[in-house]
Coordinates of C-alpha atoms and ligand atoms in Angstrom, one line a residue:
M1 CA 0.0 0.0 0.0
S2 CA 1.4 3.5 -0.9
A3 CA 0.3 6.0 1.7
I4 CA 3.3 6.8 3.9
S5 CA 3.2 10.5 3.0
A6 CA 0.4 12.6 1.5
L7 CA 0.4 12.0 -2.3
T8 CA 0.0 14.8 -4.9
P9 CA -2.4 14.4 -7.8
A10 CA 0.7 13.8 -10.0
D11 CA 1.8 11.0 -7.7
V12 CA -1.6 9.3 -8.0
T13 CA -1.5 9.6 -11.8
S14 CA 2.0 8.0 -12.0
A15 CA 1.1 5.3 -9.5
L16 CA -2.0 4.3 -11.5
R17 CA -0.4 4.6 -15.0
P18 CA 0.9 1.0 -15.2
H19 CA -2.5 -0.3 -14.1
R20 CA -4.3 1.8 -16.7
T21 CA -1.9 0.7 -19.4
A22 CA -2.6 -2.9 -18.4
S23 CA -6.3 -2.2 -18.5
R24 CA -6.8 -3.1 -14.9
R25 CA -10.1 -2.1 -13.3
I26 CA -9.6 0.6 -10.8
G27 CA -12.1 0.9 -7.8
F28 CA -12.2 4.0 -5.7
V29 CA -13.6 4.7 -2.2
P30 CA -13.6 8.4 -1.2
T31 CA -13.7 8.9 2.5
M32 CA -13.1 11.6 5.2
G33 CA -11.2 9.1 7.4
A34 CA -12.5 8.1 10.8
L35 CA -13.0 4.7 9.1
H36 CA -15.3 2.0 10.5
D37 CA -16.8 -1.2 9.3
G38 CA -19.1 0.7 6.9
H39 CA -16.0 1.9 5.0
R40 CA -14.6 -1.6 5.3
A41 CA -17.6 -2.9 3.4
L42 CA -16.9 -0.4 0.7
F43 CA -13.2 -1.5 0.5
D44 CA -14.3 -5.2 0.5
R45 CA -16.8 -4.7 -2.3
A46 CA -14.2 -2.7 -4.4
R47 CA -11.6 -5.4 -3.7
T48 CA -13.9 -8.2 -5.0
E49 CA -14.9 -6.2 -8.2
C50 CA -11.7 -4.4 -9.1
D51 CA -8.0 -5.1 -9.7
V52 CA -6.7 -2.0 -7.9
V53 CA -8.4 -0.3 -5.0
V54 CA -7.7 3.4 -4.2
A55 CA -9.1 5.1 -1.1
S56 CA -8.9 8.8 -0.4
I57 CA -8.9 10.4 3.0
F58 CA -9.7 14.1 3.0
V59 CA -11.9 16.0 5.5
N60 CA -13.5 18.3 3.1
P61 CA -14.1 21.8 4.7
M62 CA -16.3 22.8 1.8
Q63 CA -19.1 20.4 2.8
F64 CA -19.3 21.5 6.4
E65 CA -21.7 24.3 6.7
N66 CA -21.1 24.4 10.5
P67 CA -17.5 25.1 11.6
D68 CA -18.0 23.3 14.9
D69 CA -19.0 20.2 13.1
L70 CA -15.8 20.4 11.1
A71 CA -13.7 21.0 14.2
R72 CA -15.2 18.0 15.9
Y73 CA -14.8 15.6 13.0
P74 CA -12.7 12.7 14.4
A75 CA -9.1 12.4 13.2
T76 CA -7.8 8.8 13.4
L77 CA -5.2 8.7 10.7
S78 CA -3.0 5.9 11.9
A79 CA -6.0 3.6 12.6
D80 CA -7.4 4.6 9.2
L81 CA -4.2 3.5 7.5
E82 CA -4.2 0.2 9.3
I83 CA -7.7 -0.4 8.2
C84 CA -6.8 0.4 4.6
A85 CA -3.8 -1.9 4.7
S86 CA -5.8 -4.8 6.2
A87 CA -8.6 -4.3 3.7
G88 CA -6.1 -4.6 0.8
V89 CA -6.3 -1.0 -0.4
D90 CA -3.5 -0.5 -2.9
L91 CA -3.2 3.3 -2.7
V92 CA -4.4 5.9 -0.2
Y93 CA -4.6 9.5 -1.6
R94 CA -4.5 12.0 1.2
P95 CA -4.4 15.4 -0.5
A96 CA -3.5 18.4 1.5
A97 CA -6.1 21.1 1.9
S98 CA -3.9 23.5 0.0
T99 CA -3.8 21.0 -2.9
M100 CA -7.6 20.7 -3.0
Y101 CA -8.3 24.4 -2.4
P102 CA -5.2 26.4 -3.3
V103 CA -5.3 30.2 -3.1
G104 CA -7.6 31.5 -5.8
F105 CA -9.8 28.4 -5.9
D106 CA -13.2 29.7 -6.9
S107 CA -15.3 26.9 -8.5
R108 CA -18.1 24.9 -7.1
V109 CA -20.3 22.1 -8.5
D110 CA -24.0 22.8 -7.9
V111 CA -26.0 19.7 -8.6
G112 CA -29.3 21.5 -8.5
R113 CA -32.7 20.3 -7.2
I114 CA -31.6 16.9 -5.9
G115 CA -28.9 18.6 -3.8
R116 CA -31.3 21.2 -2.4
V117 CA -34.0 19.1 -0.7
L118 CA -33.8 17.3 2.6
E119 CA -30.1 17.4 3.8
G120 CA -29.5 20.1 1.2
R121 CA -32.2 22.3 2.7
S122 CA -31.1 21.8 6.3
R123 CA -27.4 22.0 5.4
A124 CA -27.2 24.8 2.8
G125 CA -24.2 24.3 0.5
H126 CA -23.4 20.8 1.9
Y127 CA -23.9 19.0 -1.4
D128 CA -22.1 21.7 -3.4
G129 CA -19.1 20.9 -1.2
V130 CA -19.6 17.1 -1.7
A131 CA -20.0 17.3 -5.4
T132 CA -17.1 19.7 -5.8
V133 CA -14.7 17.5 -3.9
V134 CA -15.9 14.2 -5.4
A135 CA -15.5 15.7 -8.9
K136 CA -12.0 16.7 -8.1
L137 CA -11.2 13.3 -6.6
L138 CA -12.7 11.5 -9.6
N139 CA -10.7 13.7 -12.0
V140 CA -7.5 12.7 -10.3
V141 CA -8.1 9.0 -9.7
R142 CA -10.2 8.4 -12.9
P143 CA -11.6 5.1 -11.5
D144 CA -13.8 2.6 -13.3
R145 CA -16.0 2.3 -10.3
A146 CA -16.6 4.5 -7.2
Y147 CA -18.2 3.1 -4.1
F148 CA -20.6 4.9 -1.7
G149 CA -22.5 3.7 1.3
Q150 CA -26.3 3.6 1.2
K151 CA -26.5 5.4 4.6
D152 CA -25.8 8.6 2.7
Y153 CA -28.6 7.9 0.2
Q154 CA -29.1 11.4 -1.0
Q155 CA -25.3 11.8 -1.5
I156 CA -25.4 8.9 -3.9
L157 CA -28.2 10.5 -5.9
V158 CA -26.3 13.8 -6.0
V159 CA -23.0 12.2 -7.1
A160 CA -24.8 10.0 -9.7
R161 CA -26.6 13.1 -11.1
M162 CA -23.2 15.0 -11.3
V163 CA -21.4 12.1 -13.0
L164 CA -24.2 11.8 -15.6
D165 CA -24.5 15.5 -16.2
L166 CA -20.8 16.2 -16.4
E167 CA -20.1 12.9 -18.3
I168 CA -17.4 11.8 -15.9
G169 CA -17.5 8.2 -17.0
V170 CA -17.5 6.2 -13.8
D171 CA -19.9 3.6 -12.4
I172 CA -21.3 4.6 -9.1
I173 CA -21.8 1.6 -6.8
T174 CA -24.1 1.6 -3.8
V175 CA -23.1 -0.6 -0.9
P176 CA -25.7 -1.5 1.8
T177 CA -25.6 0.3 5.1
V178 CA -23.6 -1.6 7.8
R179 CA -25.4 -1.6 11.2
E180 CA -24.5 -2.3 14.8
T181 CA -26.2 -5.4 16.2
D182 CA -29.0 -3.3 17.6
G183 CA -29.6 -1.7 14.2
L184 CA -27.9 1.7 14.5
A185 CA -26.3 2.6 11.2
L186 CA -22.5 2.9 11.4
S187 CA -21.3 6.5 11.2
S188 CA -18.1 8.3 12.1
R189 CA -20.4 10.6 14.1
N190 CA -21.5 7.8 16.4
T191 CA -18.2 8.2 18.3
R192 CA -19.5 11.5 19.5
L193 CA -22.5 9.9 21.3
D194 CA -22.1 9.2 25.1
A195 CA -23.6 5.9 26.4
N196 CA -27.0 7.4 27.1
A197 CA -27.3 9.1 23.7
R198 CA -26.0 6.0 22.0
A199 CA -28.7 3.9 23.6
R200 CA -31.4 6.4 22.5
A201 CA -30.1 6.8 19.0
V202 CA -31.2 3.4 18.1
A203 CA -34.8 4.8 18.0
I204 CA -34.0 5.9 14.4
S205 CA -33.3 2.5 13.0
R206 CA -36.1 1.0 15.1
A207 CA -38.6 3.5 13.7
I208 CA -37.5 2.7 10.2
A209 CA -37.8 -1.0 10.8
V210 CA -41.3 -0.6 12.2
T211 CA -42.3 1.5 9.1
A212 CA -41.0 -1.3 6.9
T213 CA -43.0 -3.9 8.7
R214 CA -46.2 -1.7 8.8
F215 CA -45.8 -1.2 5.0
A216 CA -45.2 -4.9 4.4
H217 CA -48.5 -5.5 6.3
G218 CA -50.4 -3.2 4.0
T219 CA -50.2 0.4 5.4
T220 CA -49.5 2.7 2.5
G221 CA -50.3 6.2 3.8
A222 CA -47.0 8.1 3.8
R223 CA -48.2 10.6 6.3
E224 CA -49.5 8.0 8.8
L225 CA -46.3 6.0 8.5
S226 CA -44.0 9.0 8.8
N227 CA -45.9 10.4 11.7
E228 CA -45.6 7.2 13.6
A229 CA -41.9 7.1 13.0
I230 CA -41.5 10.7 14.2
E231 CA -43.4 9.8 17.4
T232 CA -41.1 6.9 18.0
I233 CA -37.9 8.9 17.5
E234 CA -39.1 11.9 19.5
A235 CA -40.2 9.6 22.3
A236 CA -36.5 8.7 22.7
G237 CA -35.6 12.4 23.1
L238 CA -34.2 13.1 19.6
D239 CA -35.0 16.2 17.6
V240 CA -36.4 15.1 14.3
D241 CA -35.4 17.3 11.3
Y242 CA -37.3 15.2 8.8
V243 CA -38.9 11.8 8.3
T244 CA -40.1 11.4 4.7
I245 CA -41.1 8.7 2.3
T246 CA -40.2 9.5 -1.2
D247 CA -39.7 8.4 -4.8
P248 CA -36.3 6.6 -4.7
A249 CA -34.8 8.5 -7.7
T250 CA -36.3 12.0 -7.3
L251 CA -36.8 12.3 -3.6
E252 CA -40.3 13.7 -4.3
P253 CA -42.5 13.0 -1.2
R254 CA -45.1 10.3 -1.7
E255 CA -48.7 10.3 -0.5
T256 CA -49.2 6.6 -1.1
V257 CA -46.2 4.5 -0.6
R258 CA -45.1 1.9 -3.2
A259 CA -42.6 -0.9 -3.0
G260 CA -39.2 0.5 -3.7
D261 CA -39.8 3.9 -2.2
V262 CA -37.3 5.1 0.4
I263 CA -37.8 6.3 3.9
L264 CA -35.3 8.9 4.9
V265 CA -34.7 10.2 8.4
A266 CA -32.5 13.0 10.0
A267 CA -32.5 13.6 13.7
T268 CA -30.2 15.2 16.2
I269 CA -29.3 13.9 19.6
D270 CA -27.0 15.9 22.0
G271 CA -25.9 18.1 19.0
V272 CA -25.0 15.1 16.8
R273 CA -26.9 14.9 13.6
L274 CA -27.7 11.3 12.5
I275 CA -29.2 10.2 9.2
D276 CA -30.5 6.8 8.1
N277 CA -32.8 5.3 5.4
A278 CA -34.3 2.1 4.0
I279 CA -35.9 1.0 0.8
L280 CA -39.4 -0.1 1.7
G281 CA -40.7 -3.4 0.4
A282 CA -37.2 -4.4 -0.6
Ligands
PAF1 O1 -19.3 10.4 2.5 C1 -18.2 11.0 2.8 O2 -17.4 10.5 3.6 C2 -18.0 12.3 2.1 O3 -19.1 13.0 1.9 C3 -17.2 12.1 0.8 C4 -18.0 11.3 -0.3 C5 -15.9 11.4 1.0 C6 -16.8 13.5 0.2 O4 -16.1 14.3 1.0

């Protein structure tokens, strides 16, 4: 694995040149570090589908609309590099902030409507930051496939829209959410929950599971289902930002739920914003 020092874009290009010449399939997992088993699942999937696996670790300031959130983002570089090594990652790209955003940098990728609803509405500019950094990373790595976790469902739609619109030429692969045994979706933010908040946070995945069961048993009213989920989550003391059931591609809210629709939840506990989702009737 090459990752001892932070690589430049030119280093990445040279390291990947022989693989490209040999037509080896390159898989890419962009991350912000603080790696956990959810990232591990992305590496594992990339490893099984690709000849070369590249990861990036870059905490992207442009996607944090709240400076405190950025300051509190966990930094665990040596553990991250160990995880990459044990997962068989071939190359870790860790660009410096000054490489990503040099003096004079003045562009941003605005993905439009899909980036402005839900998370995009609550976190203004967040998806411009995600799309901009992912576009830059894809331009440097030029992978055949890029892997993203389903936990960030809307992020995948934003990235897929951008890749299509800007003709970037990479397959975007969705990897199912990895969960704790009680159902809590793995997230780098979970490390910021104390024991009490951690125990209550599971209300999100429980509410989603109950919604899935109620839908499987024939309840199709989106308002009824989402109101029940909101009640469950609020009863555990979380502040709900949204619970919505939408079309899986457009994120337009449904009135009547169909199989394949997605329930998306965002809620805050002790100042930690958590998101989760599930495809209903899957
Ligand atoms: O999902 C993440 O960790 C980030 O949003 C990403 C895709 C690495 C862009 O900074």
